[in-house]
Coordinates of C-alpha atoms in Angstrom, one line a residue:
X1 CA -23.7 2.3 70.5
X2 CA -26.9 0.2 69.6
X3 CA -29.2 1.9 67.0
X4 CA -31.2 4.8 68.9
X5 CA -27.5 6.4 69.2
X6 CA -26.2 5.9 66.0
X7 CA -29.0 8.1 64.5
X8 CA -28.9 11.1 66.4
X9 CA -25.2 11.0 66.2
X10 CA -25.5 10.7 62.2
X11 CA -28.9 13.3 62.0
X12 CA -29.8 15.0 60.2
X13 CA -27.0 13.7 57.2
X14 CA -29.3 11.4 55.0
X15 CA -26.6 9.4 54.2
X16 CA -25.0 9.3 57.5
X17 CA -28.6 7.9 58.5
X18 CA -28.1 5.4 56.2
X19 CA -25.0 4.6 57.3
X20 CA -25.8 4.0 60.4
X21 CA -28.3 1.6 59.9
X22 CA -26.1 -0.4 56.8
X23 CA -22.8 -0.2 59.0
X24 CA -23.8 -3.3 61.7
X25 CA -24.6 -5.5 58.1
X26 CA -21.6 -4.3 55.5
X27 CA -18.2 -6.2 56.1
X28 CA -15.3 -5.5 54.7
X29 CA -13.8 -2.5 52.7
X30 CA -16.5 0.3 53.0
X31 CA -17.1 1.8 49.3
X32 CA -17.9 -1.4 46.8
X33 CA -21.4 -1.1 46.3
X34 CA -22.4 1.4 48.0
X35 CA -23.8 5.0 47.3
X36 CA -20.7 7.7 48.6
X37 CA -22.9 9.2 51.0
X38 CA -23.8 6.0 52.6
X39 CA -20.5 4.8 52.3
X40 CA -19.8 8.4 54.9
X41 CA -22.5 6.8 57.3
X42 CA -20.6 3.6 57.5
X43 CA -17.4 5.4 57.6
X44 CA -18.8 6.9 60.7
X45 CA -20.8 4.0 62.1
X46 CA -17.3 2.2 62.5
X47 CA -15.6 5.1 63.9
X48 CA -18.4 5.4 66.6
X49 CA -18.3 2.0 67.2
X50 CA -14.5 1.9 68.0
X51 CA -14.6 5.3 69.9
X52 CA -17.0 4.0 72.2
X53 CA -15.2 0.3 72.8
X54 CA -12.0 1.9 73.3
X55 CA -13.0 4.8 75.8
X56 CA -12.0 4.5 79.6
X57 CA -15.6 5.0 80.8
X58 CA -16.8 2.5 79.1
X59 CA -13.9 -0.3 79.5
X60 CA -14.4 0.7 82.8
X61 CA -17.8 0.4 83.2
X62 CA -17.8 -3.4 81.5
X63 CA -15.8 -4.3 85.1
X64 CA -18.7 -2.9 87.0
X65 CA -20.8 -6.0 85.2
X66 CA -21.4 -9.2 87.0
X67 CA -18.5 -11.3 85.7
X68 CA -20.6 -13.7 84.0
X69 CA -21.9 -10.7 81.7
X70 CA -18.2 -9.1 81.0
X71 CA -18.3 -11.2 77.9
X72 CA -21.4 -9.6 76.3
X73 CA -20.5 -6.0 78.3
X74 CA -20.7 -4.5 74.7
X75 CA -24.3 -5.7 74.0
X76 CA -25.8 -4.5 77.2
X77 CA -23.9 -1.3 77.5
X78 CA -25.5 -0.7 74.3
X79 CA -28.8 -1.2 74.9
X80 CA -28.7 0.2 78.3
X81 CA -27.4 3.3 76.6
X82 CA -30.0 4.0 74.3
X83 CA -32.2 3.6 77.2
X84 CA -30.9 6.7 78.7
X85 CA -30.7 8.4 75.4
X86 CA -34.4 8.1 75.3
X87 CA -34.7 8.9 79.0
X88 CA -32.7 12.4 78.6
X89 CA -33.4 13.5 74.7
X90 CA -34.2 17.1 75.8
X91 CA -30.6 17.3 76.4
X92 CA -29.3 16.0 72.9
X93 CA -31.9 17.0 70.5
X94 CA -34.0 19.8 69.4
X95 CA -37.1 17.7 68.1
X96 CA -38.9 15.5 70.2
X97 CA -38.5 11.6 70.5
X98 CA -41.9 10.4 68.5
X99 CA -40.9 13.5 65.6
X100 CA -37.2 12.2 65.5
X101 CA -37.8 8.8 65.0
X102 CA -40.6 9.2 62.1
X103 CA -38.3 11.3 60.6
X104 CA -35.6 8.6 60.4
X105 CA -38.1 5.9 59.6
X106 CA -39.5 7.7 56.4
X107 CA -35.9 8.7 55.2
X108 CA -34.7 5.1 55.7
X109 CA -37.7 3.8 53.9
X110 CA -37.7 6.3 50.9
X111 CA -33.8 4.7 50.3
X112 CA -34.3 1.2 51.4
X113 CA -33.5 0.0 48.1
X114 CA -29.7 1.0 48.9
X115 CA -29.7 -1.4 51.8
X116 CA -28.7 -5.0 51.9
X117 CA -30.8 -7.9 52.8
X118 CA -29.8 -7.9 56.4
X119 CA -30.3 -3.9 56.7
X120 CA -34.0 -4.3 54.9
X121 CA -35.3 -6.7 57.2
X122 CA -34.1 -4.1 60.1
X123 CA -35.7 -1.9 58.9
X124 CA -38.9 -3.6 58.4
X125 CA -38.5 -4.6 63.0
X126 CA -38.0 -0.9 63.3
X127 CA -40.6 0.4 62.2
X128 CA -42.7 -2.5 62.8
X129 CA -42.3 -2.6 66.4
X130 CA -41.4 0.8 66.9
X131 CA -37.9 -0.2 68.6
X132 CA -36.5 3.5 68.6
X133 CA -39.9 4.1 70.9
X134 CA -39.5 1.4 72.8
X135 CA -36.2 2.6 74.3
X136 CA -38.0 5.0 76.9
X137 CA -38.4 1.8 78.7
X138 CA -36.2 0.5 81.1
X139 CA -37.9 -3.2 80.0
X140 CA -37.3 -2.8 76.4
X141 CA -33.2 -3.5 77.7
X142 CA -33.7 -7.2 78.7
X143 CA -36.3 -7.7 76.4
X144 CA -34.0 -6.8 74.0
X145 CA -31.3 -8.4 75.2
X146 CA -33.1 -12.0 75.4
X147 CA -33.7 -11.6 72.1
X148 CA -30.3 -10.9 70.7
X149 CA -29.4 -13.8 73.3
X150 CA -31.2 -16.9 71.2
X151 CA -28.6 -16.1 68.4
X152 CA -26.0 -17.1 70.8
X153 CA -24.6 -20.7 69.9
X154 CA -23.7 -21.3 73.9
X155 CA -27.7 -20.6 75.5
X156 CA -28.7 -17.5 76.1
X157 CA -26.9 -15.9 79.0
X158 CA -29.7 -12.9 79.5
X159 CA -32.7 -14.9 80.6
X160 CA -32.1 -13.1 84.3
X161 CA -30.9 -9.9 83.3
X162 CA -33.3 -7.3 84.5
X163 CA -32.3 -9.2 88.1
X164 CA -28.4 -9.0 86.8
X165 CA -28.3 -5.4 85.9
X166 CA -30.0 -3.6 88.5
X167 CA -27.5 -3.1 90.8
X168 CA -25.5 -1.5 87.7
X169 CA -28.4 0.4 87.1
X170 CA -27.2 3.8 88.2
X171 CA -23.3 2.9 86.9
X172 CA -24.5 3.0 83.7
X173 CA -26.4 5.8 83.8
X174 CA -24.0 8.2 85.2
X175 CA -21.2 6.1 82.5
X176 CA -23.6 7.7 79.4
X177 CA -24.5 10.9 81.2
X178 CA -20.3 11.3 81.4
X179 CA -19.5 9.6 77.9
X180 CA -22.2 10.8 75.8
X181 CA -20.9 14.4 75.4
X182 CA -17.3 13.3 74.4
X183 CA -19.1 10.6 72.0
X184 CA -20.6 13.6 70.5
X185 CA -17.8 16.4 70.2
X186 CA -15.9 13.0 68.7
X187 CA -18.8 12.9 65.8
X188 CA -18.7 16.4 65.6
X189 CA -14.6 16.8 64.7
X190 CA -14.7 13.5 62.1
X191 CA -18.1 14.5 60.3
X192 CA -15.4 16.1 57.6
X193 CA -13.6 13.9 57.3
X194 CA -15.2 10.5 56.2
X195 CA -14.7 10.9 52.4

């Protein structure tokens, strides 16, 4: 799940919020340096993470992927599902989109002190490009994609993708419409037990 998703599966937990953020950037054991509850929000960041890779929709959803994508299925399933986060909130969350995201903005800026170097300068693109907003946008997926592609040591492999993905288009919707639900009871059932 790309960053959209990890927040409204940690909200409204302040250090889950955290967590989710600091879990892409913290390697290795979770707990050395880190405050306990945003130790919980890693703790849960990683279980989300490996929930979601191991789950038969979505294995079998990265085979519905032009093979020449199947190597970087987890980055565009990702994205694409935040994009459908965004596009069906009203299902997932009492507050609206623009209310939710300022909300997790100003929490993650009143603690950004706790984060590392890598998690700070996140922030900072968050907020300073809006990206949670952006996700409402079916463009902000390939433009988000190229971007993550030009860290890739072999070229970057999404220069086409809007062409690439949309005939999967409506496989990956119907994939988070299914999944999202069980990725949620799954939060729900280990939110006790991340100490």
């Amino acid at each position: 799940m790309n960053f959209l998703a990890h927040f409204q599966l940690a909200w409204p937990d302040e250090g889950l919020l955290l967590g989710a953020l600091e879990g892409d950037y913290h390697k290795g054991l979770v707990g050395p340096g880190l405050s306990a509850d945003m130790a919980r929000g890693v703790r849960l960041h990683r279980a989300i993470d490996a929930f979601t890779d191991s789950h038969n929709v979505v294995t079998s959803l990265r085979t519905e992927l032009p093979s020449a994508l199947r190597r970087y299925a987890g980055i565009l399933i990702d994205l694409s599902f935040d994009h459908y986060l965004s596009k069906h909130w009203a299902h997932y969350c009492d507050l609206p989109l623009s209310q939710f995201n300022a909300s997790v903005y100003r929490i993650l800026q009143q603690r950004q002190h706790e984060f590392s170097e890598g998690a700070r300068a996140m922030l900072t693109r968050l907020i300073e490009y809006d990206i949670l907003g952006c996700y409402g946008e079916w463009n902000s997926v390939p433009a988000s994609a190229a971007r993550v592609g030009q860290r890739l040591r072999r070229g970057n492999p999404f220069l086409d993708i809007d062409s690439q993905l949309a005939p999967v288009r409506p496989a990956l919707e119907s994939a988070f419409i299914e999944f999202y639900p069980q990725l949620r009871r799954f939060v729900e059932s280990r939110r006790d037990c991340l100490d």
